[in-house]
Coordinates of C-alpha atoms and ligand atoms in Angstrom, one line a residue:
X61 CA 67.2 128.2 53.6
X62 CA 68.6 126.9 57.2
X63 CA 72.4 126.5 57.5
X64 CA 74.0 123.6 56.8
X65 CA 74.6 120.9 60.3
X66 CA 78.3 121.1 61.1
X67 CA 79.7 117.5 60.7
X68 CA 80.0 117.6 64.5
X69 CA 76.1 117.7 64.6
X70 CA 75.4 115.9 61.3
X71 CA 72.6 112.9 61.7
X72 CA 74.9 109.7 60.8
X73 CA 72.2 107.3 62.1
X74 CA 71.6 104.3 60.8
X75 CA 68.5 104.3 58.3
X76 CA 69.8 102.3 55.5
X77 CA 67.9 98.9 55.0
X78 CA 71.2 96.5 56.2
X79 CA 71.5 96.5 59.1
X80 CA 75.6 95.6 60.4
X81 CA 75.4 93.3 63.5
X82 CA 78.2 92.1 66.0
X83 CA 77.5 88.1 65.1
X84 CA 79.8 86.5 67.5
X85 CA 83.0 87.9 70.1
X86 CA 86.1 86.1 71.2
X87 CA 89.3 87.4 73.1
X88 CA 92.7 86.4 74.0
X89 CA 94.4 86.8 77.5
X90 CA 98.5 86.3 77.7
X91 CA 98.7 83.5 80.6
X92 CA 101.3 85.9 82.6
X93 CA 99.8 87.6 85.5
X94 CA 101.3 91.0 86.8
X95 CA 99.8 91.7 90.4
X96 CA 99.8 94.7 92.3
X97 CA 101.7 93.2 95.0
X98 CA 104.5 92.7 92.5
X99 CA 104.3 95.8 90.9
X100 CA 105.0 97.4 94.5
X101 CA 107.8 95.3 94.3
X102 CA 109.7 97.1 91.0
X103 CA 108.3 100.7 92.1
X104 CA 106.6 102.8 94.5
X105 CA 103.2 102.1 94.8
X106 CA 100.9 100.1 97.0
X107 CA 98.1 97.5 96.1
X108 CA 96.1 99.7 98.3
X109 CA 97.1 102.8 96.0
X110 CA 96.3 101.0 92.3
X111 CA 93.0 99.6 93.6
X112 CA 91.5 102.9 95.4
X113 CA 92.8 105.1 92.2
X114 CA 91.9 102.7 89.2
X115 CA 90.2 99.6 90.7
X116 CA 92.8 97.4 89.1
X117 CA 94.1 94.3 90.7
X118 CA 96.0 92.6 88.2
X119 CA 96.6 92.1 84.0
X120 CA 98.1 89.7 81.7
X121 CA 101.3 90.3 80.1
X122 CA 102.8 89.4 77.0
X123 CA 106.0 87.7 77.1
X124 CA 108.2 85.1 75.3
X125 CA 110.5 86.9 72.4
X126 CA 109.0 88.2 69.1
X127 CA 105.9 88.0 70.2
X128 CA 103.9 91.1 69.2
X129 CA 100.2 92.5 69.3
X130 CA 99.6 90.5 66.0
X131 CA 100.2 87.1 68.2
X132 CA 97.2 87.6 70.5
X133 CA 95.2 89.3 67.2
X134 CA 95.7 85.9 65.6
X135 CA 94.6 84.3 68.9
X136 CA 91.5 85.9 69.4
X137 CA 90.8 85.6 65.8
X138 CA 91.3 81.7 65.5
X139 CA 89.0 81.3 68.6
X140 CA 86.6 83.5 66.6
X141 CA 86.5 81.3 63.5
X142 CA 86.7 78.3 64.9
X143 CA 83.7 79.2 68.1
X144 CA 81.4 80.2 64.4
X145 CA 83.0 77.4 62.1
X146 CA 83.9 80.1 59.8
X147 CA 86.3 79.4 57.1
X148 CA 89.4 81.5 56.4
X149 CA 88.3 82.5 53.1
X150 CA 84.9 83.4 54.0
X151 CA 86.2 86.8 55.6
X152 CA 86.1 90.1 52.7
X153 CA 88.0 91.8 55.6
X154 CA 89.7 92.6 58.1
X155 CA 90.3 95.8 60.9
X156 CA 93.1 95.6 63.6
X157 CA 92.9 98.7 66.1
X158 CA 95.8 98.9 67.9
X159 CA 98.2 101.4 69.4
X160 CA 101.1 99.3 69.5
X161 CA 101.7 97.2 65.9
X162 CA 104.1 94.8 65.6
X163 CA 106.3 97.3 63.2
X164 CA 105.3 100.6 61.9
X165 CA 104.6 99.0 58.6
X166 CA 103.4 96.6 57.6
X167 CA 100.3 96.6 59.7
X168 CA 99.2 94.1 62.4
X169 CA 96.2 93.1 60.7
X170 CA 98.3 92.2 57.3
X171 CA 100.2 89.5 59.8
X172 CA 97.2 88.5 61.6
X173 CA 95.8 87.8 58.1
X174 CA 98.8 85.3 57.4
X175 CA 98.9 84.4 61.1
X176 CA 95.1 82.4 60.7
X177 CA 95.1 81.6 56.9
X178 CA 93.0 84.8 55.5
X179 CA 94.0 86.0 52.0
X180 CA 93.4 88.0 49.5
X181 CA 91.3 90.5 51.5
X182 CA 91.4 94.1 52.1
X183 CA 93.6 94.4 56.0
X184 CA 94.5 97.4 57.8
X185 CA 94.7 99.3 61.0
X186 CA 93.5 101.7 62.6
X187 CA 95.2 104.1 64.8
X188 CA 92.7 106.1 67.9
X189 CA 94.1 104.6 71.1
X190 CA 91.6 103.4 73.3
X191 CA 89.0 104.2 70.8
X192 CA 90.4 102.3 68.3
X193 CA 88.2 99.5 68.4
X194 CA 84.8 101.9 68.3
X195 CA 86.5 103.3 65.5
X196 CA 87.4 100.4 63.3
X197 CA 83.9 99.3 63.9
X198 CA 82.6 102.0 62.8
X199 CA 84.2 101.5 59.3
X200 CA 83.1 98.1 59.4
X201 CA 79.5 98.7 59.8
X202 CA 79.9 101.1 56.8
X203 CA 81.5 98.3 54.9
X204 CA 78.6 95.5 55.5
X205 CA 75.5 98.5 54.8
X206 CA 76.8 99.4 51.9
X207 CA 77.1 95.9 50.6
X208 CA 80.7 95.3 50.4
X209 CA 81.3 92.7 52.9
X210 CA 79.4 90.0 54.5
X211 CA 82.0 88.8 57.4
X212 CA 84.2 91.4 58.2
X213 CA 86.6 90.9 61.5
X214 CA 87.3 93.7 64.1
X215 CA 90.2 93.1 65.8
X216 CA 91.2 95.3 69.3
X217 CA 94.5 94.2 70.7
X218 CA 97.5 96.0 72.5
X219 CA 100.6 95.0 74.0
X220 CA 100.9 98.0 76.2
X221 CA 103.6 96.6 78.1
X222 CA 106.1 96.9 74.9
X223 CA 105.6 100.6 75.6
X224 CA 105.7 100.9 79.4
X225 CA 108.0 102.2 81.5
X226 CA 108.3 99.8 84.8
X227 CA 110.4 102.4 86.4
X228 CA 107.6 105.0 86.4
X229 CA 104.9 104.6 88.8
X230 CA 102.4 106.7 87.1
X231 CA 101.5 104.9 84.0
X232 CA 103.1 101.5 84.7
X233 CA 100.5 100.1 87.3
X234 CA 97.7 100.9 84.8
X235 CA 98.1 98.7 81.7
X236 CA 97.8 95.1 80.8
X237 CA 98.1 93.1 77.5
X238 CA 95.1 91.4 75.4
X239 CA 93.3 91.4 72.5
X240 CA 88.9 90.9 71.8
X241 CA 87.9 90.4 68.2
X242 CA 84.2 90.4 66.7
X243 CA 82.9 88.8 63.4
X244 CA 80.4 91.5 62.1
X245 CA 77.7 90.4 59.2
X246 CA 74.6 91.8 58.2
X247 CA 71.5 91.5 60.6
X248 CA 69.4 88.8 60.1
X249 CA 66.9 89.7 63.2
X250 CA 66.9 93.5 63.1
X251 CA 69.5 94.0 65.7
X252 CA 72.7 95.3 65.5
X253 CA 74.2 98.2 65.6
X254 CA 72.3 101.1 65.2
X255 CA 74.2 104.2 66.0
X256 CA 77.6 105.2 65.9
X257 CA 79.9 108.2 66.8
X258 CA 83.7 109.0 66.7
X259 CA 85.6 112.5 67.9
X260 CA 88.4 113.6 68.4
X261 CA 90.4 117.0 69.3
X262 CA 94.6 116.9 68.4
X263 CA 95.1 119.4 70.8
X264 CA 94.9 116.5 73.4
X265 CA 98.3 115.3 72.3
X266 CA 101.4 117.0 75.1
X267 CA 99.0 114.9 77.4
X268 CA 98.9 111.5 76.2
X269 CA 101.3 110.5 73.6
X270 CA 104.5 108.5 73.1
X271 CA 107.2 111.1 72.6
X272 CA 109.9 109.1 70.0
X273 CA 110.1 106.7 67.5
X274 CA 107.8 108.4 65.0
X275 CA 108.8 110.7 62.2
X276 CA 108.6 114.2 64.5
X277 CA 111.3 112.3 66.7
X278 CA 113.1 109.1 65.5
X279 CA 114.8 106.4 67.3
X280 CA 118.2 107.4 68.5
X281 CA 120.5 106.4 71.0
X282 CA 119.7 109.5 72.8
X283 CA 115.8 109.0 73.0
X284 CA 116.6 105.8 74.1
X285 CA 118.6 106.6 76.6
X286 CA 116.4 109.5 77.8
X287 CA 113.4 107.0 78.2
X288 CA 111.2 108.6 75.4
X289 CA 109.6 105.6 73.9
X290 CA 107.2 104.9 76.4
X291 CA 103.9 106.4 77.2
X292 CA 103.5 109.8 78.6
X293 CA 100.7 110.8 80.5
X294 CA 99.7 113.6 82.8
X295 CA 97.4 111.2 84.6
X296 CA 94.7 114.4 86.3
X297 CA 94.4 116.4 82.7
X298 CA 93.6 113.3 81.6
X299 CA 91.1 112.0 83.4
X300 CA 89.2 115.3 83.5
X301 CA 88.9 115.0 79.6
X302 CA 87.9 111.2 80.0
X303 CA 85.1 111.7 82.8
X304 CA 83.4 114.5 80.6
X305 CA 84.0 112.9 77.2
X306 CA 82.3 109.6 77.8
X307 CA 79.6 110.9 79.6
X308 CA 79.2 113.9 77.1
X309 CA 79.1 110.8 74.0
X310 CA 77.2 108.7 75.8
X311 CA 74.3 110.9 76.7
X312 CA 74.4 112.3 73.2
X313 CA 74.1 108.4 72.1
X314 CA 71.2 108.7 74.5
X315 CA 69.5 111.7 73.0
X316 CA 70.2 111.0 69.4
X317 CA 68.2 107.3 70.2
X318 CA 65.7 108.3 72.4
X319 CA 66.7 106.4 75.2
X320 CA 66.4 107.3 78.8
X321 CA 68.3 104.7 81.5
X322 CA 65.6 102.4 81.9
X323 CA 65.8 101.6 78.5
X324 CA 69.4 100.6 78.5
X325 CA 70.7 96.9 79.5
X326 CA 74.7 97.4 79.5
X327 CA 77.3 100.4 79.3
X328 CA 80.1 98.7 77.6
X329 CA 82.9 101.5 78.6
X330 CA 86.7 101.6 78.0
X331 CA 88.5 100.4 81.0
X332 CA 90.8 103.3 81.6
X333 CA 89.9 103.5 85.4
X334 CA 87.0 102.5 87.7
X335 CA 86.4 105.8 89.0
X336 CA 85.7 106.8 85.4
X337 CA 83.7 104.2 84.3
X338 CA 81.6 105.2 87.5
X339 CA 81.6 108.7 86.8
X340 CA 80.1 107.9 83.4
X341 CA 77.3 105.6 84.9
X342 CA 76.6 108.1 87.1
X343 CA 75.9 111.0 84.8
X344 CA 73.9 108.5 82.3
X345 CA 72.0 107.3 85.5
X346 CA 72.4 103.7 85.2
X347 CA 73.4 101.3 88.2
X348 CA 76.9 99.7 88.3
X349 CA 75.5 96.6 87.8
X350 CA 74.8 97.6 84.8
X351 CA 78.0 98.1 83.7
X352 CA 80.3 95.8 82.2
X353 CA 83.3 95.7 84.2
X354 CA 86.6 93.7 83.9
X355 CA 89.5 96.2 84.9
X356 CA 89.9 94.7 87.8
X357 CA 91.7 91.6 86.0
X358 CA 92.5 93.4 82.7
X359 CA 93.5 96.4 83.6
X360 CA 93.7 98.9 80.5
X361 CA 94.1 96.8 77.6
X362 CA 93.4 99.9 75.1
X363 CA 91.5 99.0 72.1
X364 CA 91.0 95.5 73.5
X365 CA 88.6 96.7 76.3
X366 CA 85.4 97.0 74.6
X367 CA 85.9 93.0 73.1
X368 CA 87.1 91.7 76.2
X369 CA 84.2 93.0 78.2
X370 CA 81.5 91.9 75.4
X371 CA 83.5 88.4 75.7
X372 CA 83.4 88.0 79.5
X373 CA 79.7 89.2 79.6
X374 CA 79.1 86.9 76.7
X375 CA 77.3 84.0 78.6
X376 CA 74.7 86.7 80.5
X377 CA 73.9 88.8 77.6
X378 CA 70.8 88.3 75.4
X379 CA 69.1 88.4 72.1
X380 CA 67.6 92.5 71.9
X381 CA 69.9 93.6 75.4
X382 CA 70.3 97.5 74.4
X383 CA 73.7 98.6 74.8
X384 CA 75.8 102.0 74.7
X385 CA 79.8 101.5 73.9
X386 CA 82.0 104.2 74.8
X387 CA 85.5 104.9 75.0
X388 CA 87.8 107.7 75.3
X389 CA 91.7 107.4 75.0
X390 CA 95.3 109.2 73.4
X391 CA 94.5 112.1 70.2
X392 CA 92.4 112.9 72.4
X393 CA 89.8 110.5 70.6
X394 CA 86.1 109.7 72.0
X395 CA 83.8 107.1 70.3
X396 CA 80.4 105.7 70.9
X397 CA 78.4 103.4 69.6
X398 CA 74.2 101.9 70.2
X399 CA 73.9 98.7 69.6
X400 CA 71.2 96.1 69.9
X401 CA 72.6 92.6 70.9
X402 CA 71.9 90.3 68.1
X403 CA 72.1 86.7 70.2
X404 CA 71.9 84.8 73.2
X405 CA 75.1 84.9 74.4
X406 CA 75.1 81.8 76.6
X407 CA 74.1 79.1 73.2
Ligands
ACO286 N1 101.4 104.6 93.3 C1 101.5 105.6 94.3 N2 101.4 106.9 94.1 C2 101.2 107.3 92.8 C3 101.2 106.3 91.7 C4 101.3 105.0 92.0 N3 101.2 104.0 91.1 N4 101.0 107.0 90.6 C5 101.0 108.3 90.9 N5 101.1 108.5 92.2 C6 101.2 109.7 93.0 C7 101.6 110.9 92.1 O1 103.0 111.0 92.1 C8 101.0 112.0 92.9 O2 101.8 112.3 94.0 P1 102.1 113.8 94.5 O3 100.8 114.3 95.0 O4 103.1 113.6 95.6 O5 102.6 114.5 93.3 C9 99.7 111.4 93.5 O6 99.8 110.0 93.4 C10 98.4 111.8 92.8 O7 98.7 111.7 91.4 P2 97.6 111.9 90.3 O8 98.1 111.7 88.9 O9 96.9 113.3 90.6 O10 96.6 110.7 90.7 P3 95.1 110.5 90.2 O11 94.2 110.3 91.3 O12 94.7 111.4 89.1 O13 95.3 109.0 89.6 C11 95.5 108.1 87.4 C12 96.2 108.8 88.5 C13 95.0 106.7 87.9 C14 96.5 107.9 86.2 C15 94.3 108.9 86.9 O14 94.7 110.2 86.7 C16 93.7 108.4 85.6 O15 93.0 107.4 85.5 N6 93.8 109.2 84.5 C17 93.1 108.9 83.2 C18 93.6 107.7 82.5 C19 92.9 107.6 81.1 O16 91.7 107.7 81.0 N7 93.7 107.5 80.1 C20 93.1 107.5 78.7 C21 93.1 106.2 78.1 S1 94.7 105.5 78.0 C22 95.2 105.6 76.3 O17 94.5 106.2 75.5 C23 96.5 105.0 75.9

């Protein structure tokens, strides 16, 4: 007898009869701009420097007081219900990603429940940083094959500026504020989403992590006062991990799905950095064009990239378009996803 695959190499394709497909995408964008030009302004950095190193211009920001991640969850959501004329009490559930919830408990997607009128349903989150929202939709899709939902909600949404620390140049000028959520039901045309992956490696953490205000290190004066509730990052380990983790799960999407460049339509990456996404087009061997990009005017949202991008691209995508998500971010955590589009985006 052979051994046994490792769960690292175990075959989770999709074979079962239902088939989960992203129905319909909506996202919300805070109306406050924060420019480069103004972030020069508070520290110092250079428009010239943000857009050569990460391709970002400018992102929205959050502000007017307690206001939290769950308000532009509930945004994004309402536009999502209303855009499908889907009732409240037609969702069985719910999925917020998010790296920054309102509170620790309870979770966003509890409040984004009360927020639009949904009740009664299972609501949680789920925590994997930038690859939250490949994440939660992978659980999704496992909810709607196996026949327990019909109209489950994926929510990706972040105030990243609740975290940020304007006085430090390095992770300040990367991060903006949104939120991108999808209604997912089963397939009624045989498209949808076909494959799915998640990863991830803990020993990623004294790179990318918020050092206070968990149970390791609680809130004191003194972490407050020595700035440890913001987000760390040691920017080059980083992005060394991110270039060869998307590209590694991407091509493995690839492999897994028999499909070579020609046969793709979109790369839906995380927005982390431009060079990156690049990188990652690069390796799979697809143009840029492409590649969905929006950095440029979101800058990193975290778990609200992936939405955002599908809700931009919306109007130019169509019934069949074969797409690979992707998405690195904090644990360290990698996800990727096949999916087959299952409408014409522009009706
Ligand atoms: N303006 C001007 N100079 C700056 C700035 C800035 N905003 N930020 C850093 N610098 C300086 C540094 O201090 C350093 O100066 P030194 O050489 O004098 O020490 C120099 O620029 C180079 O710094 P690096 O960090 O090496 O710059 P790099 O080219 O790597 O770009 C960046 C930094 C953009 C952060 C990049 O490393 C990156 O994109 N990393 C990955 C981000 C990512 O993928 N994160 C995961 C997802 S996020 C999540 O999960 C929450």
């Amino acid at each position: 007898m052979g051994k046994a695959p490792s769960v690292k190499t175990a075959d989770t394709r999709r074979t079962k009869p239902v088939r989960a497909a992203i129905t319909a995408v909506h996202g919300y964008l805070p109306p406050d701009l924060l420019t480069n030009t103004e972030l020069a302004e508070m520290v110092d950095t250079s428009d010239a420097w943000i857009t050569e190193r990460t391709g970002i211009k400018e992102r929205h920001i959050l502000k007017g007081k307690g206001l939290g991640t769950s308000h532009m969850g509930a945004e994004a959501v309402r536009g999502l219900l209303q855009k499908t004329n889907t009732a409240p009490k037609d969702i069985d559930l719910l999925i917020c990603a998010t790296t920054t919830p309102d509170f620790v408990f309870p979770s966003t997607a509890n409040l984004i429940c009360d927020m639009v009128g949904i009740r009664n349903i299972g609501s949680f989150d789920v925590q994997a940083a930038c690859s939250g929202f490949i994440y939660a939709l992978t659980i999704a899709t496992q909810f709607i094959e196996n026949g327990a939902a019909r109209k489950v909600i994926v929510v990706g949404a972040d105030k990243m500026s609740s975290i940020l620390d304007y006085t430090d140049r390095a992770t300040c000028v990367l991060f903006g504020d949104g939120a991108g959520a999808v209604l997912i039901e089963p397939s009624k045309n045989g498209h949808g989403i076909r494959d799915v992956l998640i990863r991830s490696d803990g020993a990623g953490m004294p790179h990318l992590h918020q050092k206070a205000g968990g149970s390791r290190m609680p809130p004191t004066a003194e972490t407050v006062a020595q700035r440890l509730h913001f987000v760390h990052q040691e920017g080059a380990a980083v992005y060394k991990f991110a270039v060869a983790r998307m590209a590694e799960i991407s091509l493995e999407i690839m492999l897994r799905n028999k499909l070579n460049p020609d046969k793709l339509d979109w790369l839906v990456p995380h927005q982390a950095n431009k060079r990156i996404i690049e990188a990652t087009a690069d390796r799979m061997g697809l143009p840029m064009d492409r590649v969905m990009v929006t950095i440029n005017k979101f800058g990193n949202t975290t778990a609200a990239t992936i939405p955002l991008c599908l809700w931009d691209y919306e109007p130019r995508l169509k019934e069949g378009d074969r797409m690979i998500f992707a998405a690195f971010g904090g644990g360290f955590t990698w996800a990727g996803a096949y999916v087959t589009w299952a409408y014409d985006g522009a009706r």
